[in-house]
Coordinates of C-alpha atoms in Angstrom, one line a residue:
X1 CA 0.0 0.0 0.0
X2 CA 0.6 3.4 -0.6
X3 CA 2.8 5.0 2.3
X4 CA 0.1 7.3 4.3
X5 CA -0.2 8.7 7.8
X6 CA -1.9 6.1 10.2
X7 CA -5.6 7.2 11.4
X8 CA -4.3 6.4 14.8
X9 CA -2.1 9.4 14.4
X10 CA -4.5 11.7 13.4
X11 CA -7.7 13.6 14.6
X12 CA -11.0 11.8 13.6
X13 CA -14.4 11.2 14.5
X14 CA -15.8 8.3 15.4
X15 CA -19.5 7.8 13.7
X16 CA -22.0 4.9 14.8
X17 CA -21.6 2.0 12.8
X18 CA -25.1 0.7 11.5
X19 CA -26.0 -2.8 12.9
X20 CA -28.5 -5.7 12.9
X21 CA -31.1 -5.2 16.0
X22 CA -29.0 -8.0 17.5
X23 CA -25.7 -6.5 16.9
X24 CA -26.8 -3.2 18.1
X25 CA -28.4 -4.3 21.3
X26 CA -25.2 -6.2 22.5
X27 CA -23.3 -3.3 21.4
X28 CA -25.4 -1.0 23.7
X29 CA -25.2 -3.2 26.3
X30 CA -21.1 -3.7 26.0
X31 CA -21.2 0.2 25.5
X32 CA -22.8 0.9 28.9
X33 CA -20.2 -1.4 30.6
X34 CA -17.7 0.7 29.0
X35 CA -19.1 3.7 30.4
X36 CA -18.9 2.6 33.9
X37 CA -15.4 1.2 33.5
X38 CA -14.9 4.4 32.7
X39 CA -16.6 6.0 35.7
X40 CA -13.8 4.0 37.9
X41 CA -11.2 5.0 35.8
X42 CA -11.1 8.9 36.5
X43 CA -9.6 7.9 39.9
X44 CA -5.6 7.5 39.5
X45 CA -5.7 4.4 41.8
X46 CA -9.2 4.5 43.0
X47 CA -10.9 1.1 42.5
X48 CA -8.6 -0.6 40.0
X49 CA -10.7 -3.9 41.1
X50 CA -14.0 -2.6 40.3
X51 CA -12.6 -1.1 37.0
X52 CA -10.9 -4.8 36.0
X53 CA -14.8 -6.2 37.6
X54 CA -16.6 -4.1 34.5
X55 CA -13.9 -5.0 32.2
X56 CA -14.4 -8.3 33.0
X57 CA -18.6 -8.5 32.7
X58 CA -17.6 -7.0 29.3
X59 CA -15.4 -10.0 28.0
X60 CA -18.4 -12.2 29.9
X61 CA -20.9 -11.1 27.3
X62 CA -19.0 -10.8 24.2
X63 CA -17.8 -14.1 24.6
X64 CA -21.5 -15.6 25.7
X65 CA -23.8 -13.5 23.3
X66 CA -21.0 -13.1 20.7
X67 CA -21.0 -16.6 19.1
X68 CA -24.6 -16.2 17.9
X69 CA -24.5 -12.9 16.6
X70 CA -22.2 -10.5 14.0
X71 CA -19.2 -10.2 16.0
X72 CA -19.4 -6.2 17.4
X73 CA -16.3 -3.7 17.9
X74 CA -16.5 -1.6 20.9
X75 CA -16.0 2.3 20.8
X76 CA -13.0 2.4 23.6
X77 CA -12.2 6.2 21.5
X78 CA -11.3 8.0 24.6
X79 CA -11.4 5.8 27.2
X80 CA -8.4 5.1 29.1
X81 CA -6.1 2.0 29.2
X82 CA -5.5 -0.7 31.5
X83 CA -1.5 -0.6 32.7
X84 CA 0.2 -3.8 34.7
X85 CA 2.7 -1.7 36.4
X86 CA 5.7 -4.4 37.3
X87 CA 7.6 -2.2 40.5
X88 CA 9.5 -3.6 43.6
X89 CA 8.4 -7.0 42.9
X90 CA 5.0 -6.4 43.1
X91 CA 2.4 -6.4 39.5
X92 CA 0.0 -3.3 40.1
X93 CA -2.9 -3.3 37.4
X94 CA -3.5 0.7 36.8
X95 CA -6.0 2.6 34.6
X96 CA -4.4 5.7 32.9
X97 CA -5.2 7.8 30.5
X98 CA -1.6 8.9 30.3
X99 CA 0.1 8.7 26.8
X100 CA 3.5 7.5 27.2
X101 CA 5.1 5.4 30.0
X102 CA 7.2 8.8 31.0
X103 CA 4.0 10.6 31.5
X104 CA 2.3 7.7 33.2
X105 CA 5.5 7.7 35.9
X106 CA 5.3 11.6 36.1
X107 CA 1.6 11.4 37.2
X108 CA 1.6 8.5 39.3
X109 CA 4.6 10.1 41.1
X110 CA 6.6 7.3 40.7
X111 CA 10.4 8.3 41.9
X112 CA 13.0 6.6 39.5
X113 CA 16.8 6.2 41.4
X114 CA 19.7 7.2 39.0
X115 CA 20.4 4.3 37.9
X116 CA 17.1 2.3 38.3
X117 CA 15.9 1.0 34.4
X118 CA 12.0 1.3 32.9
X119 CA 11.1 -1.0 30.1
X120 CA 10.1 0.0 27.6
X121 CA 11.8 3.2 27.0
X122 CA 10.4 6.3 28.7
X123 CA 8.8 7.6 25.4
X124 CA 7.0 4.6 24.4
X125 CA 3.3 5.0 23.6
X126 CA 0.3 3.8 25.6
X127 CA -1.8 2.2 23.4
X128 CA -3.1 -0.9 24.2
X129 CA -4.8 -2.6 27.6
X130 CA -2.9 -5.3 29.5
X131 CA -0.1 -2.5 28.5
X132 CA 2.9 -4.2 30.0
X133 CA 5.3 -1.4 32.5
X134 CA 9.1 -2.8 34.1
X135 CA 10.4 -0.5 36.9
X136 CA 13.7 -2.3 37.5
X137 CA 15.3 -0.9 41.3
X138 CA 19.0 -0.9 41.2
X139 CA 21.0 -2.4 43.4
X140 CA 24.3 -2.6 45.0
X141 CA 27.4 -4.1 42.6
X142 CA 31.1 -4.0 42.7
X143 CA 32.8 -3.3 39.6
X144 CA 36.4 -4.6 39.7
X145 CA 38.8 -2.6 37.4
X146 CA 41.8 -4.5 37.0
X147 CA 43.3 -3.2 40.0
X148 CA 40.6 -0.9 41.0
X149 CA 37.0 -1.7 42.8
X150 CA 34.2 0.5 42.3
X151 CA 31.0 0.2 44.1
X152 CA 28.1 1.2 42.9
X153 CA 24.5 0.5 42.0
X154 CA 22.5 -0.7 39.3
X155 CA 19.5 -2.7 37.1
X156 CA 21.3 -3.2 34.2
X157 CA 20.6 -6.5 32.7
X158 CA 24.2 -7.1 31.0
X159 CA 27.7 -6.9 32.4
X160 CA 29.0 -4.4 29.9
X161 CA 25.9 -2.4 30.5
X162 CA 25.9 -2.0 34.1
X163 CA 30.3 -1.3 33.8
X164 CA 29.0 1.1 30.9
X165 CA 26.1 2.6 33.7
X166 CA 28.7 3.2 36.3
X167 CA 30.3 5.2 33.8
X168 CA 33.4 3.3 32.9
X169 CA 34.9 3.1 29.5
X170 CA 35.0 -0.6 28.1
X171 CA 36.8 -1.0 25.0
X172 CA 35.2 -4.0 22.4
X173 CA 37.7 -6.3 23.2
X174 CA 37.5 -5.8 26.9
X175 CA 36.0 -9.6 28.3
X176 CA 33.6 -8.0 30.9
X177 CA 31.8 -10.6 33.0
X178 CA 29.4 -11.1 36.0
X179 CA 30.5 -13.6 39.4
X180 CA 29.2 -13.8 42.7
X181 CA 31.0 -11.9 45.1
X182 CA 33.5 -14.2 47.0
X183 CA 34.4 -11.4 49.6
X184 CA 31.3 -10.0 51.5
X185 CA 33.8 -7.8 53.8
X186 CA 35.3 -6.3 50.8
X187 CA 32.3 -6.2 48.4
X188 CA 29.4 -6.7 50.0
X189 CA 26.5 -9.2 49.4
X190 CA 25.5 -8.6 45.7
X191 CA 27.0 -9.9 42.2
X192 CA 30.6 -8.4 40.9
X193 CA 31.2 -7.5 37.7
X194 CA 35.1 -8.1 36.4
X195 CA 36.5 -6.4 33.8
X196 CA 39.7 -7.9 32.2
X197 CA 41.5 -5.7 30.2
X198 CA 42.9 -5.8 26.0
X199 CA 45.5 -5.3 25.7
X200 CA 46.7 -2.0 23.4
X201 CA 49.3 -2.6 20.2
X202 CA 49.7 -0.9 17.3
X203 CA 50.5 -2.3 13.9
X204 CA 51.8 -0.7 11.2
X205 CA 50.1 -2.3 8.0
X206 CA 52.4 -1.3 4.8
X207 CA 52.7 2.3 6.0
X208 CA 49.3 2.9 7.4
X209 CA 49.2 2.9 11.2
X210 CA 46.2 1.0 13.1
X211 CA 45.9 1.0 17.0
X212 CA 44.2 -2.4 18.2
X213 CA 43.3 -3.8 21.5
X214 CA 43.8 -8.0 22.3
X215 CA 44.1 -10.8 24.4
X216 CA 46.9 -12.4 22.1
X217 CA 50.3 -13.4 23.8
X218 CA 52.4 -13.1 20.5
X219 CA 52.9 -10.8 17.8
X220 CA 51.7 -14.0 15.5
X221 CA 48.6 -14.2 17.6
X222 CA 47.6 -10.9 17.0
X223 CA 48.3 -11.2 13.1
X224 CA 46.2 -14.7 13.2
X225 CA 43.4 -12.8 15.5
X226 CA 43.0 -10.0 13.5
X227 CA 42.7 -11.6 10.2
X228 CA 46.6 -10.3 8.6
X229 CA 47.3 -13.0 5.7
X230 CA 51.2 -12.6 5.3
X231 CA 52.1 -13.2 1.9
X232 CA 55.3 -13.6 0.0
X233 CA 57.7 -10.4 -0.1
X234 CA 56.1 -9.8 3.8
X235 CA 58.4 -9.1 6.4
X236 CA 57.3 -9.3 10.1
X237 CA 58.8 -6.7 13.1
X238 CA 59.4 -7.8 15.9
X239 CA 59.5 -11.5 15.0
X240 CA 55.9 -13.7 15.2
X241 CA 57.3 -15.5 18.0
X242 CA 57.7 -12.4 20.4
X243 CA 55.9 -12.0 23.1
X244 CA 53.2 -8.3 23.4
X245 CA 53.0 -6.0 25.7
X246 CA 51.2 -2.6 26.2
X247 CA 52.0 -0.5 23.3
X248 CA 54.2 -2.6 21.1
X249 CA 54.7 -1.6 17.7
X250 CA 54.4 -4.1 14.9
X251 CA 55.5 -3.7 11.4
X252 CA 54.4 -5.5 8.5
X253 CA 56.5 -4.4 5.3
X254 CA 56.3 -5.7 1.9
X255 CA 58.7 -3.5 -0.5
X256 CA 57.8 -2.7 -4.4
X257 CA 53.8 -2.3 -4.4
X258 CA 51.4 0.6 -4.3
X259 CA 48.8 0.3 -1.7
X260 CA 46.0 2.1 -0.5
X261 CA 43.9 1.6 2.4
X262 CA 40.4 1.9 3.8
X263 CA 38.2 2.0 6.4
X264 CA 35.4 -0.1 6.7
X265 CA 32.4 -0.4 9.1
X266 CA 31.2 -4.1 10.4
X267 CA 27.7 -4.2 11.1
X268 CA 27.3 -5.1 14.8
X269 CA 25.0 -8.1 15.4
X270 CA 21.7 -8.0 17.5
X271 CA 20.4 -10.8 19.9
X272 CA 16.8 -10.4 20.0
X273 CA 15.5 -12.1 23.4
X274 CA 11.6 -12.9 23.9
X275 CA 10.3 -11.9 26.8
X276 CA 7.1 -12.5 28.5
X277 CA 7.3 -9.6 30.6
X278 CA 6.9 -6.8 27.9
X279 CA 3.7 -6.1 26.0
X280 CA 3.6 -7.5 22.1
X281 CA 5.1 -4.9 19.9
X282 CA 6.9 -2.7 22.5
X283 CA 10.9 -3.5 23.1
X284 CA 14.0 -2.4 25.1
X285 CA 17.6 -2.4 24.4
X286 CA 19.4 -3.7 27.3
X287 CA 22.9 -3.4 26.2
X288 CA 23.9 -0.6 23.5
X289 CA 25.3 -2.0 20.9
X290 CA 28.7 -0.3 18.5
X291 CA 29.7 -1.1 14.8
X292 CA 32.8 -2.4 14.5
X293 CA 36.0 -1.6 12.1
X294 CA 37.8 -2.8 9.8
X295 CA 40.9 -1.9 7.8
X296 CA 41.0 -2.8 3.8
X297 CA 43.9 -2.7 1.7
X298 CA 44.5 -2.7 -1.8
X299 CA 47.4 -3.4 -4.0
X300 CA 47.1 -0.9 -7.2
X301 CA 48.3 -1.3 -10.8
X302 CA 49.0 2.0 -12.6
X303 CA 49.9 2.5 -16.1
X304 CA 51.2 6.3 -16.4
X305 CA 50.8 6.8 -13.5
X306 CA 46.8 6.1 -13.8
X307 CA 45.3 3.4 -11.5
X308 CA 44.0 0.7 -13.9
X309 CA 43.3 -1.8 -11.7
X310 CA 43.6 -2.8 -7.7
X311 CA 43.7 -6.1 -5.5
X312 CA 42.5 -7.1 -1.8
X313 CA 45.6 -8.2 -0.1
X314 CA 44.7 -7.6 3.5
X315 CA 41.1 -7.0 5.4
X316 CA 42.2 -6.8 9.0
X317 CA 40.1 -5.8 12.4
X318 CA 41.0 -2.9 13.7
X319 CA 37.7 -2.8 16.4
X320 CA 35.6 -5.8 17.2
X321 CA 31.7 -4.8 17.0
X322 CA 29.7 -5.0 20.4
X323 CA 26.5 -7.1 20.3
X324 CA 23.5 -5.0 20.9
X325 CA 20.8 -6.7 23.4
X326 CA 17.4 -6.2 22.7
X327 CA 14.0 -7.2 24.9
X328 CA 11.0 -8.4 22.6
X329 CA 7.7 -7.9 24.1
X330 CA 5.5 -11.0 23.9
X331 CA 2.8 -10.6 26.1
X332 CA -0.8 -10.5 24.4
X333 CA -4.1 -10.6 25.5
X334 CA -6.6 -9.0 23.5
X335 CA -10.0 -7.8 24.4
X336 CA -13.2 -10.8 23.5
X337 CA -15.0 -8.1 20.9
X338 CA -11.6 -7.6 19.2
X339 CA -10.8 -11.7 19.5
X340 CA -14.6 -12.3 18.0
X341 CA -13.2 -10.1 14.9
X342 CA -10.3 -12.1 14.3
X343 CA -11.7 -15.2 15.0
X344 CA -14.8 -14.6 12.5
X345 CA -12.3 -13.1 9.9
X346 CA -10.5 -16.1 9.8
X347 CA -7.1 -15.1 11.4
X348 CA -5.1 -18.1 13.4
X349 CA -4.6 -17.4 16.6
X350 CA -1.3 -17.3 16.2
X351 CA -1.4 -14.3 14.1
X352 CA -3.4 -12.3 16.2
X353 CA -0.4 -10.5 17.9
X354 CA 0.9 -9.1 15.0
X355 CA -3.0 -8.3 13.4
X356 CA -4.0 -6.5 16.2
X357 CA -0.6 -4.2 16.1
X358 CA -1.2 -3.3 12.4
X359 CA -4.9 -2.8 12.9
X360 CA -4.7 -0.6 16.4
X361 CA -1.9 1.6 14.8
X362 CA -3.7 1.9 11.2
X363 CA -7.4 2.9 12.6
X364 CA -7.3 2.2 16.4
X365 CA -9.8 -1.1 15.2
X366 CA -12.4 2.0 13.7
X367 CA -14.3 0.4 10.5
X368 CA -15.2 3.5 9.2
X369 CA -11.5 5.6 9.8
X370 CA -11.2 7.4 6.7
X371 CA -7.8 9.4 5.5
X372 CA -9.0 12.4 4.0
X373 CA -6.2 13.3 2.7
X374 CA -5.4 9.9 0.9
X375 CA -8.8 8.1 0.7
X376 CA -7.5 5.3 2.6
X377 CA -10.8 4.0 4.5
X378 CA -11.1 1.0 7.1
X379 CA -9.4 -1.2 9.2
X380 CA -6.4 -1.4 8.1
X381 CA -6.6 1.8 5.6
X382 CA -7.4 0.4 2.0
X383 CA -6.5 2.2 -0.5
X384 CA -8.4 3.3 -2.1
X385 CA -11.6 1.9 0.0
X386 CA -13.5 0.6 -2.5
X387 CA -11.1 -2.9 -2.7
X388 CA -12.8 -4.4 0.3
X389 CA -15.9 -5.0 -1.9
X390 CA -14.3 -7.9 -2.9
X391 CA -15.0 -9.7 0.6
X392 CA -17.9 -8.6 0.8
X393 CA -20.8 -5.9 -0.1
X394 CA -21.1 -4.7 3.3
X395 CA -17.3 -4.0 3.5
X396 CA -17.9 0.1 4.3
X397 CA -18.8 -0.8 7.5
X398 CA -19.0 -4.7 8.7
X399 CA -14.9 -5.1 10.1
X400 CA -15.8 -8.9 9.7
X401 CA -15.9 -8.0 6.0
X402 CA -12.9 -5.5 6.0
X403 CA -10.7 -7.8 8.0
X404 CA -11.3 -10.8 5.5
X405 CA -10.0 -8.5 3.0
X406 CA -7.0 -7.4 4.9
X407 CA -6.0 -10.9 5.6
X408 CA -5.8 -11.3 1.6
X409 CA -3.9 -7.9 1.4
X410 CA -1.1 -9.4 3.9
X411 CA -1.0 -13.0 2.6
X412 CA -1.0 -12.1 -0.8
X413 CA 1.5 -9.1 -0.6
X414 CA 4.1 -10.2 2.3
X415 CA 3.3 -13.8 2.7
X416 CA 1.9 -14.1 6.2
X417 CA 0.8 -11.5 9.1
X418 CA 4.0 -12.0 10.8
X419 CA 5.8 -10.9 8.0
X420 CA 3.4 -8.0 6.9
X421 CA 4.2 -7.3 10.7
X422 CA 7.5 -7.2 10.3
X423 CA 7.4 -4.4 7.5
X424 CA 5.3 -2.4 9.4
X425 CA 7.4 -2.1 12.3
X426 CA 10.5 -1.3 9.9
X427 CA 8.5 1.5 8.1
X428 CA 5.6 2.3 9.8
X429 CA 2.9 1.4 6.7
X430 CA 2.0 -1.1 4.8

């Protein structure tokens, strides 16, 4: 489709959607529920139970009334969300109406230590109930520097990241790791992170100088570690067998060639970890990842002085990429009236995650959300409206109907939900 500003990101209207007298009853009924949820819900932390209690009686008669009847999507425009607040060890359910898990924290005067850690990120969006919040407290480490100890506090979830927290510079090659303290009178009850140092060296690769860090012993070790292929007419300074220490110099030399060099970037990989504890579609990077370097060199043929030609001869790592960390949200529970949708459309149960993602952010589930500027209309913002007829002729305003279509749209164009999903999040259409 047609890259075009999500409904959920603009100002629109909701209008009643035209129902049988079944339909609209049930819908009146699950409407008045709403209502009085939402009576509760004007209280920060007033009755959470009684709010959960109406939410509940909702879910009860969708999922009764619902299987003999046109599946009905509740109006929730304006109403506020449910938050499970995860703090001190303790789940809280919350109703807000905040926007963002920063504002949410503001309001509920929530006080965050230095170095305590919120998943997801401050900024994230609000939009969903069962809305997944992680205050992490920090708490007391020892940092162990070589020779120096440092004791501090923190939530960090990965050794290089809680070093990185208490504000000490780790180099790629650094080998930072997490033990349980063996001293309580020196460190304290609590875990130890132990940093063990590279070791710096530079080499001088056919007249271009690189500074690299390492754990080799020798100087042949280091050439071996960091990819240099010697080749006939090399020469090596000091010899391969020597033994490094901080700062030695290396020379490789090869007499009679024009080189030239170049400095390359190496992606640096990401670990994705699933985790139960974050909502579906929200994430948190739990150790910052770096790209990584590397040096290229080139033997070049001239002819009058004109390059004509060039050939890799060495591709050597001059800084090791760091692994970025990143928290997957995969908790989902979606609401019966929204579940009746997918269920009647057709969707697996398995895709439902990543449908209701691409639905909430495209129209906030609002059948009739129509772009005015593009002419994108529905569910999941056809374009132009009108192609939904093919599921169906009361696609303007049945989401049964619309979400049949939309099934097609994401099958047919990406292959599966998942992957539409996947798209989506990368871009932010479809």
């Amino acid at each position: 489709m047609k890259k075009i500003t999500p409904l959920s990101q603009q100002s629109t209207s909701r209008k009643t959607i035209k129902q049988p007298l079944k339909s609209k009853w049930l819908g009146n009924i699950a409407h008045r529920l709403v209502e009085l949820e939402n009576k509760y819900r004007h209280h920060k932390f007033a009755l959470p139970v009684a709010s959960l209690v109406v939410f509940l009686l909702i879910a009860g008669i969708l999922m009764v009334a619902l299987r003999d009847s046109n599946p009905v999507l509740i109006n929730r425009n304006g109403q506020s969300s449910i938050v499970v607040l995860h703090i001190d060890g303790v789940d809280k359910v919350l109703p807000t109406r905040e926007k963002t898990v920063g504002d949410l924290i503001d309001n509920a005067d929530i006080k965050l230590g230095e170095h305590d850690v919120v998943e997801p990120a401050l900024d994230t969006e609000i939009d969903s109930d069962d809305f997944r919040i992680n205050i992490y407290r920090a708490a007391p480490v020892v940092v162990q520097d070589e020779s120096t100890k440092i004791i501090t506090s923190s939530a960090a979830q990965t050794s290089r990241s809680v070093a990185t927290q208490a504000g000490i510079e780790v180099y790629p090659e650094d080998n930072v790791t997490t033990e349980l303290s063996k001293d309580f009178i020196q460190d304290g009850i609590g875990s130890k992170v132990v940093i063990n140092r590279s070791t710096p060296t530079t080499l001088n690769l056919y007249g271009t100088q690189l500074s690299l860090r390492t754990h080799a012993e020798t100087v042949g070790d280091l050439l071996r570690e960091k990819g240099v292929v010697l080749g006939d007419g090399d020469s090596v300074t000091p010899a391969a067998d020597s033994p490094l220490t901080k700062n030695t110099q290396i020379f490789v030399t090869r007499f009679g060639i024009q080189v030239v060099t170049e400095e390359q970037l190496i992606a640096m990989p990401i670990e994705t970890v699933e985790d139960l504890s974050l909502s579906f579609g929200t994430s948190a990077v739990r150790q910052v990842g770096a790209d990584g370097k590397k040096s290229v060199t080139y033997e070049i043929e001239t002819e009058n002085g004109i390059e004509v030609g060039r050939r890799l001869i060495q591709e050597v790592i001059v800084q090791e990429p760091v692994k970025q960390v990143v928290a997957r949200g995969k908790a989902f529970n979606a609401s019966a009236d929204k579940t009746a949708v997918m269920n009647a459309a057709g969707v697996a149960v398995s895709d439902h995650p990543y449908v209701d993602h691409i639905i909430r952010k495209e129209s906030g589930w609002n059948p009739l959300a129509s772009n005015s500027s593009s002419g994108a209309y529905g569910l999941c913002q056809a374009l132009p409206g009108g192609k939904m007829a093919s599921a169906g002729a009361d696609w303007q305003s049945n989401p049964v109907t619309q979400l049949k279509w939309c099934q097609g749209y994401a099958v047919g164009r990406y292959g599966s939900w998942e992957a539409a999903y996947n798209f989506w999040v990368a871009n932010h259409w479809w």
